Tab-separated table of C-alpha atoms in Angstrom:
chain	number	residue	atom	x	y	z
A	23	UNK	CA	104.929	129.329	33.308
A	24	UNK	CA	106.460	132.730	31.753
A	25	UNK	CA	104.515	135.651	32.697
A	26	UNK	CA	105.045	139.300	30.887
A	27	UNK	CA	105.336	142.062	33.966
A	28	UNK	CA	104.804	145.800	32.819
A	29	UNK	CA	107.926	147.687	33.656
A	30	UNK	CA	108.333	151.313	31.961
A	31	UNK	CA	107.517	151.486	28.477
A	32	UNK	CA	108.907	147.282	28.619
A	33	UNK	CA	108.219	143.997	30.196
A	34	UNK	CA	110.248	141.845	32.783
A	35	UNK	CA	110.090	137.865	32.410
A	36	UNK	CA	109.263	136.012	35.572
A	37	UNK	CA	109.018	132.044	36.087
A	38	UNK	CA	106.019	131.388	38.109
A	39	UNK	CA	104.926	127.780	39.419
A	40	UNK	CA	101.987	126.826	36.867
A	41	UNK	CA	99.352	126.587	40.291
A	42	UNK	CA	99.944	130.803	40.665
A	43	UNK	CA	97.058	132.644	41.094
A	44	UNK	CA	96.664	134.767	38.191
A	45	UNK	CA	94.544	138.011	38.397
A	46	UNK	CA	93.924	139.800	34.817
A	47	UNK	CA	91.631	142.280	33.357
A	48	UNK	CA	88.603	140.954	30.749
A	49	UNK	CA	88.372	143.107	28.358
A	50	UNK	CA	88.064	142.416	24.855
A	51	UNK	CA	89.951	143.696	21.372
A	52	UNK	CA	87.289	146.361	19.962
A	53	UNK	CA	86.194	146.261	16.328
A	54	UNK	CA	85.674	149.716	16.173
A	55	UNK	CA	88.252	152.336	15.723
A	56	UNK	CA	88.916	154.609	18.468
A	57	UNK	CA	87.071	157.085	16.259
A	58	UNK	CA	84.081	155.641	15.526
A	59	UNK	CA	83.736	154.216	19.412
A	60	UNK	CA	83.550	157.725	20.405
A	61	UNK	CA	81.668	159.498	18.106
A	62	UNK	CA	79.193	156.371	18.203
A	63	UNK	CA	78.792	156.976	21.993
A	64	UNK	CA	78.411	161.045	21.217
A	65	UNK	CA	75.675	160.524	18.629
A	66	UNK	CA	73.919	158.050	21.057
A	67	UNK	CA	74.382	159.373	24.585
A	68	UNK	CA	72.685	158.372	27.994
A	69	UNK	CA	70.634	160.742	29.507
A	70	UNK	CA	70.560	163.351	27.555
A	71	UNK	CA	70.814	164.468	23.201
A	72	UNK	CA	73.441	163.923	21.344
A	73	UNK	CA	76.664	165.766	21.508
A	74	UNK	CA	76.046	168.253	18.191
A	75	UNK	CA	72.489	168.498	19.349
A	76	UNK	CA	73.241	169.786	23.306
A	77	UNK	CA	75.670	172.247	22.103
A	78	UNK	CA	73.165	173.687	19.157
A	79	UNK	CA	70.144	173.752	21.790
A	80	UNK	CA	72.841	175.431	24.374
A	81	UNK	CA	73.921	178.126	21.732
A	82	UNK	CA	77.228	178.024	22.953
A	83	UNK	CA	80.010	179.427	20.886
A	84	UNK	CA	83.184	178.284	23.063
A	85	UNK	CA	83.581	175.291	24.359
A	86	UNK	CA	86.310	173.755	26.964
A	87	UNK	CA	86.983	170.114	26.325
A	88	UNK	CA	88.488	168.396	29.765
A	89	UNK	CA	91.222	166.021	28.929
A	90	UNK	CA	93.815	163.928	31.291
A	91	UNK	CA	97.019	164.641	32.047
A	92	UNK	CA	100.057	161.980	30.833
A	93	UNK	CA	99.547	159.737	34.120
A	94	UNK	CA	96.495	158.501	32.266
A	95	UNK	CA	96.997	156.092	29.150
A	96	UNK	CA	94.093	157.682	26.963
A	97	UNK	CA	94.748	156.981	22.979
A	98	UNK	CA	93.368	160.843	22.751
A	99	UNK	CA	95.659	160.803	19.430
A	100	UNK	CA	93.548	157.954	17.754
A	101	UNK	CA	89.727	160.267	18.388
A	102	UNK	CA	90.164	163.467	20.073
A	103	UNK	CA	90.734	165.020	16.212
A	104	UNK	CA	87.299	163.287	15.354
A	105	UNK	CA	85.713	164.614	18.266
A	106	UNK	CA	87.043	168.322	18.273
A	107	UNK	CA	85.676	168.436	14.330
A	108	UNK	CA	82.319	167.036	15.922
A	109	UNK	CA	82.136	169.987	17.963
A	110	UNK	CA	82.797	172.118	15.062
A	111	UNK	CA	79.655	171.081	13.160
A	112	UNK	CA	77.766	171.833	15.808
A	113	UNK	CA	78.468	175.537	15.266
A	114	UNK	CA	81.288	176.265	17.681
A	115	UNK	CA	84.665	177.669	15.256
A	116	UNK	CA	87.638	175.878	16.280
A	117	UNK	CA	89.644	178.872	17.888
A	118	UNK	CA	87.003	178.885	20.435
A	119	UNK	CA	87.478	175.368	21.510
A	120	UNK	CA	90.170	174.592	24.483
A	121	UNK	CA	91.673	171.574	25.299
A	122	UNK	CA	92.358	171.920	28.940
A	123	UNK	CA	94.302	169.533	30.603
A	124	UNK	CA	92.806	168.252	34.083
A	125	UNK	CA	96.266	167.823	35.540
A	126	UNK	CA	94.996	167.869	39.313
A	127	UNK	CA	97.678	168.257	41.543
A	128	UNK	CA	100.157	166.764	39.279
A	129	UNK	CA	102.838	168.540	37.389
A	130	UNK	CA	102.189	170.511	34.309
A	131	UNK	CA	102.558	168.673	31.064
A	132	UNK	CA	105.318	169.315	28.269
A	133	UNK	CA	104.889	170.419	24.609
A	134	UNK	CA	106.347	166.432	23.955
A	135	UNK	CA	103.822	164.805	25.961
A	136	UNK	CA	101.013	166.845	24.021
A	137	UNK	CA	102.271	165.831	20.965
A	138	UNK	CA	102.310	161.755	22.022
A	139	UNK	CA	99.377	162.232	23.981
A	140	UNK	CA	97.067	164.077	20.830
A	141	UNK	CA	98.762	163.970	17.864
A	142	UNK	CA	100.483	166.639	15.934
A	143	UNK	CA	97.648	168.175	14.403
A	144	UNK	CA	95.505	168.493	17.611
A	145	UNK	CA	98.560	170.820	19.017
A	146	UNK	CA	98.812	172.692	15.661
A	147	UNK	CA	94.726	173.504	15.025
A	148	UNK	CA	93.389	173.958	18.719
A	149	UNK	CA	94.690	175.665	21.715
A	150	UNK	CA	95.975	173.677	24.781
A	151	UNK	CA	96.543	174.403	28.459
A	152	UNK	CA	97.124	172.972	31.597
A	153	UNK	CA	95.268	173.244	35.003
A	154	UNK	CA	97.369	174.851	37.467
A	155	UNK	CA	95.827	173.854	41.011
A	156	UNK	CA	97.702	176.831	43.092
A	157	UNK	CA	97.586	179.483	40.707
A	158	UNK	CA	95.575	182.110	41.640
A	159	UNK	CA	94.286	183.809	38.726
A	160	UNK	CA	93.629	180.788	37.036
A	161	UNK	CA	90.957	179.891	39.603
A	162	UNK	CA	87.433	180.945	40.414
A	163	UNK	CA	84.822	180.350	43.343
A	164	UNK	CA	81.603	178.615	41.973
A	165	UNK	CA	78.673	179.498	44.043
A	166	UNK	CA	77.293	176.633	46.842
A	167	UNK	CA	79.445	174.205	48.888
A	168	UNK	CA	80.546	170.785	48.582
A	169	UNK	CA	79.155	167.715	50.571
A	170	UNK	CA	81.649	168.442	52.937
A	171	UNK	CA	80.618	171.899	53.306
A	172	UNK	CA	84.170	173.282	51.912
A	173	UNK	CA	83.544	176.349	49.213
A	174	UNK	CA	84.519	175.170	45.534
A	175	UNK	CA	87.388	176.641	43.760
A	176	UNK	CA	87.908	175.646	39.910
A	177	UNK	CA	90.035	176.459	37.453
A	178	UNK	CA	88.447	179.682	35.560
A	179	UNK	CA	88.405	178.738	31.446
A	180	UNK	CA	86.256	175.974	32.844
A	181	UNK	CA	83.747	178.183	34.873
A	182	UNK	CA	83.963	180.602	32.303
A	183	UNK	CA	83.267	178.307	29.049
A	184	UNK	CA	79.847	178.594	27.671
A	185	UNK	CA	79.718	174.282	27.240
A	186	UNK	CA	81.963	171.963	29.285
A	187	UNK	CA	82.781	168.748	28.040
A	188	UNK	CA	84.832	166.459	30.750
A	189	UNK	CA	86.593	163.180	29.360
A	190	UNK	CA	88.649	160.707	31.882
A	191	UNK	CA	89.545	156.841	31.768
A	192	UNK	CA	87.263	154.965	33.999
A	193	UNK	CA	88.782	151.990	35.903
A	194	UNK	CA	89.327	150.881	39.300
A	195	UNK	CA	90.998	153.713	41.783
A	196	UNK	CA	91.917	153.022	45.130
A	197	UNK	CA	90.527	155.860	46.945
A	198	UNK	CA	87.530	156.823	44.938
A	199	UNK	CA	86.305	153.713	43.222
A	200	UNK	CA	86.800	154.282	39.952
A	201	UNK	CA	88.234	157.023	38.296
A	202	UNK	CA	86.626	159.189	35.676
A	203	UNK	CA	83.449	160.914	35.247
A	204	UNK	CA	83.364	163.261	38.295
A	205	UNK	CA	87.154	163.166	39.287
A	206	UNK	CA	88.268	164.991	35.898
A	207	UNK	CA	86.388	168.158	38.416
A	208	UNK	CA	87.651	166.854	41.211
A	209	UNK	CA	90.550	166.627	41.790
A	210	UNK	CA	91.208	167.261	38.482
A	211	UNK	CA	89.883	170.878	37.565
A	212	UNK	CA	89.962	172.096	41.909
A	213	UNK	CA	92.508	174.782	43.766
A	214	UNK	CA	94.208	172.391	46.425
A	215	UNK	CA	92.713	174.317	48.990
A	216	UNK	CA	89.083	172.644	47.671
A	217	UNK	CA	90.620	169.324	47.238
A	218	UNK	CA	92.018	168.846	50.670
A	219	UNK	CA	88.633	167.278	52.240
A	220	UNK	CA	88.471	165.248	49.416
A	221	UNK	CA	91.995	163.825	50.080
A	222	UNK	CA	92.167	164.545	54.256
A	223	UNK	CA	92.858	162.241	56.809
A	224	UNK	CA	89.147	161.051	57.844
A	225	UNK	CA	87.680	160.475	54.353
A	226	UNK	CA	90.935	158.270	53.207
A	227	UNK	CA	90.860	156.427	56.886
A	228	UNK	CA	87.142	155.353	56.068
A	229	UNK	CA	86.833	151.537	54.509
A	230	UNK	CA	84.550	152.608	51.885
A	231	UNK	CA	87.133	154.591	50.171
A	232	UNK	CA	88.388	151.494	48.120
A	233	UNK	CA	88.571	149.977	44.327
A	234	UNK	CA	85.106	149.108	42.723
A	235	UNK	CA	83.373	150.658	45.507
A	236	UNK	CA	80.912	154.007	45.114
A	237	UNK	CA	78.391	153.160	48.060
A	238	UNK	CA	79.392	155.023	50.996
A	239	UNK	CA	82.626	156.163	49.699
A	240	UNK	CA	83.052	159.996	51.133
A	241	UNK	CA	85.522	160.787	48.053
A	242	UNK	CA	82.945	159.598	45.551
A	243	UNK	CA	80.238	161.965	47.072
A	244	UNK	CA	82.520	164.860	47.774
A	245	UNK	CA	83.507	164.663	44.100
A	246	UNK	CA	80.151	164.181	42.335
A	247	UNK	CA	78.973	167.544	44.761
A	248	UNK	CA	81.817	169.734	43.637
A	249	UNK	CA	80.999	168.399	39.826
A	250	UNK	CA	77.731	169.232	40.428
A	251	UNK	CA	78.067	172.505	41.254
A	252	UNK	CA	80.562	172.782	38.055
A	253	UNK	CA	77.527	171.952	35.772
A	254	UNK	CA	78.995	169.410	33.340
A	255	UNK	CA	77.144	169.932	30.297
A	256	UNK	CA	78.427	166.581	28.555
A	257	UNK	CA	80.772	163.425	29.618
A	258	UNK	CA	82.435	161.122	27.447
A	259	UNK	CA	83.818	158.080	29.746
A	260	UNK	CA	86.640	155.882	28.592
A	261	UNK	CA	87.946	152.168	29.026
A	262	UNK	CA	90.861	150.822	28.036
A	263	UNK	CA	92.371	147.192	27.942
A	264	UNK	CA	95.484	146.275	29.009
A	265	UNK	CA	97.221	147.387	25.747
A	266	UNK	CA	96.149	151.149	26.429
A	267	UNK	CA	93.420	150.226	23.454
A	268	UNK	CA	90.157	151.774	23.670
A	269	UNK	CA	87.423	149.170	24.417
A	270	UNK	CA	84.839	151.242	25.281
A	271	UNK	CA	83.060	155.111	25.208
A	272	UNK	CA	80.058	155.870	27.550
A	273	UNK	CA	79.038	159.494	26.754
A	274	UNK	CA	76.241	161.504	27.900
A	275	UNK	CA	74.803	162.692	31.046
A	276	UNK	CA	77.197	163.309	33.942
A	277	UNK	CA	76.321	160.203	36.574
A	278	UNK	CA	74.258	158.172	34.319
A	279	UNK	CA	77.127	157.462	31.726
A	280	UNK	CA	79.387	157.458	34.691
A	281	UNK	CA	77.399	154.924	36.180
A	282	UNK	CA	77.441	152.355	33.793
A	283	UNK	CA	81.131	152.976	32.989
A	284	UNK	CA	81.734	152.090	36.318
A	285	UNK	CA	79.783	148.365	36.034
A	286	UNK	CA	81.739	147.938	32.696
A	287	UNK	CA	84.721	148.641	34.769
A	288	UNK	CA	83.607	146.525	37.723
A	289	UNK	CA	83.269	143.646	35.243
A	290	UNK	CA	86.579	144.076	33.155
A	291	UNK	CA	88.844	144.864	36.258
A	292	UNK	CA	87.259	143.802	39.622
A	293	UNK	CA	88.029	140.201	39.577
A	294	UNK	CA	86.857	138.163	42.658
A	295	UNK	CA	89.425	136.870	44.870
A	296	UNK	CA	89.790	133.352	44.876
A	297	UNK	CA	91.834	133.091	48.023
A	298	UNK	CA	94.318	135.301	49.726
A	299	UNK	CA	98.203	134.280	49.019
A	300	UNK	CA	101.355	134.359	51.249
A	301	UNK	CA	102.717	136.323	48.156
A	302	UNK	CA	101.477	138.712	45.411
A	303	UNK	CA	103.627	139.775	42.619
A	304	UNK	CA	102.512	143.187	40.731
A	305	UNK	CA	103.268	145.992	38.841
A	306	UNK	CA	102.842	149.250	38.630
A	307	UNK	CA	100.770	149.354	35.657
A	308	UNK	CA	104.338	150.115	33.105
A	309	UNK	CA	104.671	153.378	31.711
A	310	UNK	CA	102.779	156.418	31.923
A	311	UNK	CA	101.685	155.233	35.548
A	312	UNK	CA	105.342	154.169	37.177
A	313	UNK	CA	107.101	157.292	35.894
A	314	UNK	CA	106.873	158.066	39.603
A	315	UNK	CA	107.366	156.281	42.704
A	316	UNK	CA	103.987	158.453	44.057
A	317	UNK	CA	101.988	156.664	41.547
A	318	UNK	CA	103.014	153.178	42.121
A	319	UNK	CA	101.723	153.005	45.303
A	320	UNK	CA	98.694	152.237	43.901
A	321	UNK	CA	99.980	148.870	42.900
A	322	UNK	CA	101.024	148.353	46.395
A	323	UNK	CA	97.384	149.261	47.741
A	324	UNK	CA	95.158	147.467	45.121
A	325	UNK	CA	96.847	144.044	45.477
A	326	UNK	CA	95.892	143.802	48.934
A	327	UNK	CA	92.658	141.793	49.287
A	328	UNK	CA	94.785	138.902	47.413
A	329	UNK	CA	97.774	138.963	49.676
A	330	UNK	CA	97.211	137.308	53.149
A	331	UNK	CA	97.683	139.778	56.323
A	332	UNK	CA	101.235	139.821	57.393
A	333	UNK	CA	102.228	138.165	53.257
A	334	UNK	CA	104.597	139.577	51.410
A	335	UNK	CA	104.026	141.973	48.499
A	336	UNK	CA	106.585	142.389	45.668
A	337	UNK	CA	106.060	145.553	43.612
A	338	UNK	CA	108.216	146.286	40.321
A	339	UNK	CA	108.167	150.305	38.832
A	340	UNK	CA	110.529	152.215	36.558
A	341	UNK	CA	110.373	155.559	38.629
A	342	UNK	CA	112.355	157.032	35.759
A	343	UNK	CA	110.986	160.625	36.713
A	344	UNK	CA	112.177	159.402	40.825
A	345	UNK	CA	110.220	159.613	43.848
A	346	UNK	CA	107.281	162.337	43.301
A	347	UNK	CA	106.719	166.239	43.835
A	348	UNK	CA	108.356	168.098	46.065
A	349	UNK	CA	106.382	168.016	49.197
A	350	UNK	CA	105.844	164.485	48.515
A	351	UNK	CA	109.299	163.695	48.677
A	352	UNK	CA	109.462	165.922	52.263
A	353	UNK	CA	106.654	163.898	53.636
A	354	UNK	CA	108.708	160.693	53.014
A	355	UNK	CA	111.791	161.946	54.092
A	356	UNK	CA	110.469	163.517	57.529
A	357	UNK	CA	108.564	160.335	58.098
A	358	UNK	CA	111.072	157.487	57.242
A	359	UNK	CA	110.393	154.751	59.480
A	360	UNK	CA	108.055	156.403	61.347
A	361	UNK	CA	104.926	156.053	59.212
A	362	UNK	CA	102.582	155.545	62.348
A	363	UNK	CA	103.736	158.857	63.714
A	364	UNK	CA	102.876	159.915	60.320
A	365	UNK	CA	99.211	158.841	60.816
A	366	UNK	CA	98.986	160.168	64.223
A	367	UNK	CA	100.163	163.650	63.369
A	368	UNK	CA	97.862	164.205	60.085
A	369	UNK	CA	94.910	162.296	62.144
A	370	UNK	CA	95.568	165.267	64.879
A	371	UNK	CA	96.102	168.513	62.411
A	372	UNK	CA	93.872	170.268	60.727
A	373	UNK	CA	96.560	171.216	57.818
A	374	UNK	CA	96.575	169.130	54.508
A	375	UNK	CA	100.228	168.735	52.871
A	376	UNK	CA	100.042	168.301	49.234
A	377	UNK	CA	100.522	165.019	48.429
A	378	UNK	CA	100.153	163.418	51.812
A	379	UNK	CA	97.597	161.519	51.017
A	380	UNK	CA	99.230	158.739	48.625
A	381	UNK	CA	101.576	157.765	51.775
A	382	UNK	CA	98.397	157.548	53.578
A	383	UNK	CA	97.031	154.918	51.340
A	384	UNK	CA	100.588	153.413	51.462
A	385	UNK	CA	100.225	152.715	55.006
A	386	UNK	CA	97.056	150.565	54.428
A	387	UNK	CA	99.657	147.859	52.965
A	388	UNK	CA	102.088	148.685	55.934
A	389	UNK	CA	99.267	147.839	58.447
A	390	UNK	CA	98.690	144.533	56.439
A	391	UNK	CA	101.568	143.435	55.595
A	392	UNK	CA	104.751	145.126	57.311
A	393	UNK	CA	107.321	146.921	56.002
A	394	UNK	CA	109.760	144.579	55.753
A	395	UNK	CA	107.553	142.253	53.690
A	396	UNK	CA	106.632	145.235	51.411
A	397	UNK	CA	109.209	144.767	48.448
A	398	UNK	CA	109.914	147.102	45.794
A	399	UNK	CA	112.371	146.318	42.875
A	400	UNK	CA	113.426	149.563	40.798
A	401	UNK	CA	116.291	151.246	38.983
A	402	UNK	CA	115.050	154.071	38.770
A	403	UNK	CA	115.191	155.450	42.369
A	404	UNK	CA	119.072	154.661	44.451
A	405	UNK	CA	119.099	152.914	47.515
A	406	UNK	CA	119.521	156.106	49.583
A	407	UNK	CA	115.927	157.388	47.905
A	408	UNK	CA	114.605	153.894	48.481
A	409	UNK	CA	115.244	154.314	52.709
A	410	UNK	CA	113.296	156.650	52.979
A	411	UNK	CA	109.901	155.159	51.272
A	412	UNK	CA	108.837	153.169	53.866
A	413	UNK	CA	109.755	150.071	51.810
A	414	UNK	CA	111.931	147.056	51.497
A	415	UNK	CA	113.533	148.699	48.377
A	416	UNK	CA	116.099	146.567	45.929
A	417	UNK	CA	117.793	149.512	43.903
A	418	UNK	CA	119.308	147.103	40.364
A	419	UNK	CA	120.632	148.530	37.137
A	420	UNK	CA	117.664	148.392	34.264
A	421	UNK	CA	119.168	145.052	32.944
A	422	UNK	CA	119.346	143.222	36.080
A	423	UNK	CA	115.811	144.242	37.591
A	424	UNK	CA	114.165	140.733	36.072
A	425	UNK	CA	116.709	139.131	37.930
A	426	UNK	CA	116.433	140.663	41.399
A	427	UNK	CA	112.286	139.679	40.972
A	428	UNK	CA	112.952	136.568	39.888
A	429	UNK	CA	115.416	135.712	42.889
A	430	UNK	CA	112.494	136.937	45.221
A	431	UNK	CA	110.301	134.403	43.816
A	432	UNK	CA	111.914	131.984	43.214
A	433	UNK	CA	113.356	132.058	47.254
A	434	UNK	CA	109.414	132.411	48.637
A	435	UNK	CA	108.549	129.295	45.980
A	436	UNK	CA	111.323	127.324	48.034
A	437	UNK	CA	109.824	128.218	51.130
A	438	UNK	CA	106.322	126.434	49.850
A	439	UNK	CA	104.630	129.712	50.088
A	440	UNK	CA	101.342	130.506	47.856
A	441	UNK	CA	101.569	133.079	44.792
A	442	UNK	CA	99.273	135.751	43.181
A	443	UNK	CA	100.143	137.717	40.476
A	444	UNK	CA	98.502	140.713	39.066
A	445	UNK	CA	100.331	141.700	35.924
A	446	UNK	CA	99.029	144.720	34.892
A	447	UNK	CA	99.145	146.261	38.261
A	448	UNK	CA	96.146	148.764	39.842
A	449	UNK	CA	94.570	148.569	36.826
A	450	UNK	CA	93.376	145.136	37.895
A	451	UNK	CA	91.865	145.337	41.012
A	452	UNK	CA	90.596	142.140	42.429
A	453	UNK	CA	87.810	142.298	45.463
């Protein structure tokens, strides 16, 4: 059978024996507009009044409203002009309303991402920014401590806005569980100096930091402290299907709407594994996700409880923007080959390297499955970048990428070797 592969803003054809295991997210078409999903869950929250009547009872007069950052495939253009107007007849005028971008550790976004990601007349009406996690003056302390005891640094139009309003797409993550709710604080809104417990060594090495799982999982708790201490006055949590539609809106209260985003989530993406393959074929979710070779790792990670230990694992992504940030791309580099020295050294030191952490996770599929069965088709990063990932990297021009998968599979098929395949990447995680 023919199955459709996400690959940049695109899809690769691959023939796949009709017996493949396929893994696939549940999630049906909504018959609501984007609009009226959101401002449905806004009126009618969990936990708590409704949007209009929080902010009237609060008396607020500015208000910060947490977005994501272009990694995340949000329709914000198809509600966030419904729900910044929503604000407005609460009482709040719409120069005091910021749209602050939760970019995390990730790189600051451009005036043309703003416009894809919110529409023209969001950028026009309201002002925008981005989080800048080692900025100085854009930070403040929050009194208390995290779980982890570490003192809490945020970003300061956050801390300083009379409501706060976090937003973030809630689906499986492969460190924290799921993403959203909490994580649009943390990471999203800390200084890197309060992240770095949150993404060190000993909570990553611990099994409960995995997809669909909250109990026990360090980054989970470390998160929901530092968000906590933030005092979210309102969440709006957000599914999407595998067409970047929005499917759902939970809104309300900060854990209690998380919470049962997260069940929606463990039921839409968290298939059960049927039984573990020689091979799995995935992506990297397509475009915004594998703009970077830093972000398709998760691909590589969440495919893992379907892929038999020492299988193979073919990963596709574009990497049009190449490998990842700066110190990113140092940590591969000083490390190539040599990713068990890697986990000896950051197991030993107390410092946290920005970024270290996603080769961390990548290491979980090294244990499992090897490098040289750890395949990863691009044309987007050269063979020379490719060496140095820790990877059995195929560098082929765009047009010839299909081909180069197809070859792969079609060589393991000959072999008589089983075959998963999880088309739309992490955001199908199954468990």
């Amino acid at each position: 059978m023919l199955v459709e592969i996400p690959y940049g803003n695109s899809y690769i054809d691959v023939q796949i024996p009709d017996d493949s295991l396929m893994y696939r997210t549940s999630c049906k078409v909504p018959e609501d507009n984007t609009s009226d999903l959101v401002l449905s869950a806004v009126r009618n929250p969990i936990g708590c009044k409704s949007l209009s009547a929080e902010i009237k009872m609060s008396g607020a007069k500015s208000v910060v409203v947490v977005v994501s950052d272009i990694t995340r495939p949000i329709p914000y253009a198809g509600f966030l002009i419904a729900l910044l107007e929503e604000i407005e007849s609460a009482g709040v005028p719409g120069n005091e309303i910021l749209i602050l971008i939760a970019t995390g550790m990730h790189r600051p976004s451009t005036n043309a991402e703003r416009e894809r990601m919110f529409g023209s007349e969001v950028c026009k009406r309201y002002h925008i920014t981005d989080h800048k996690a080692e900025r100085g003056d854009d930070l403040v302390q929050v009194p208390g401590i995290s779980m982890a005891g570490r003192s809490i640094e945020l970003n300061r139009y956050f801390v300083e806005a009379e409501f706060r309003i976090i937003t973030g797409l809630v689906e499986p993550h492969f460190m924290a569980g799921f993403s959203g709710g909490r994580k649009s604080v943390c990471p999203g809104l800390c200084s890197l100096e309060t992240v770095k417990m949150f993404h060190g060594y000993s909570f990553l090495e611990n099994s409960s930091a995995r997809n669909g799982n909250l109990v026990g999982n360090l980054l989970h708790n470390e998160a929901l402290s530092i968000a906590r201490q933030a005092k979210v006055d309102f969440s709006i949590n957000l599914l999407v299907n595998n067409e970047h539609r929005l499917v759902n809106a939970i809104a309300g209260e900060l854990e209690a709407s998380h919470e049962m985003a997260c069940k929606l989530a463990g039921e839409y993406a968290c298939p059960t594994v049927k039984k573990e393959c020689d091979v799995v074929l995935t992506s990297s979710g397509g475009y915004p996700l594998d703009s970077t070779y830093y972000q398709c790792v998760k691909g590589m990670v969440s495919c893992l409880p379907a892929v038999k230990k020492e299988g193979i694992v073919i990963s596709v992504g574009r990497c049009y923007e190449g490998i990842g940030s700066e110190e990113y791309q140092s940590i591969m580099r000083q490390y190539s080959g040599r990713w068990q020295e890697f986990l000896m050294d950051i197991e030993k030191s107390d410092k946290v390297i920005k970024d270290q952490w996603q080769f961390q996770m990548q290491t979980r599929t090294l244990e499992h499955v090897g490098t040289n069965n750890l395949y990863f088709v691009t044309n987007g990063l050269t063979a020379s970048d490719l060496d140095h990932l820790c990877v059995n990297g195929i560098h082929a021009p765009e047009d010839k990428v299909q081909e180069r998968v197809q070859e792969l599979l079609d060589r393991f098929v000959r072999e008589g070797r089983s075959l998963a395949v999880i088309p739309e990447g992490p955001y199908c995680a199954p468990v």
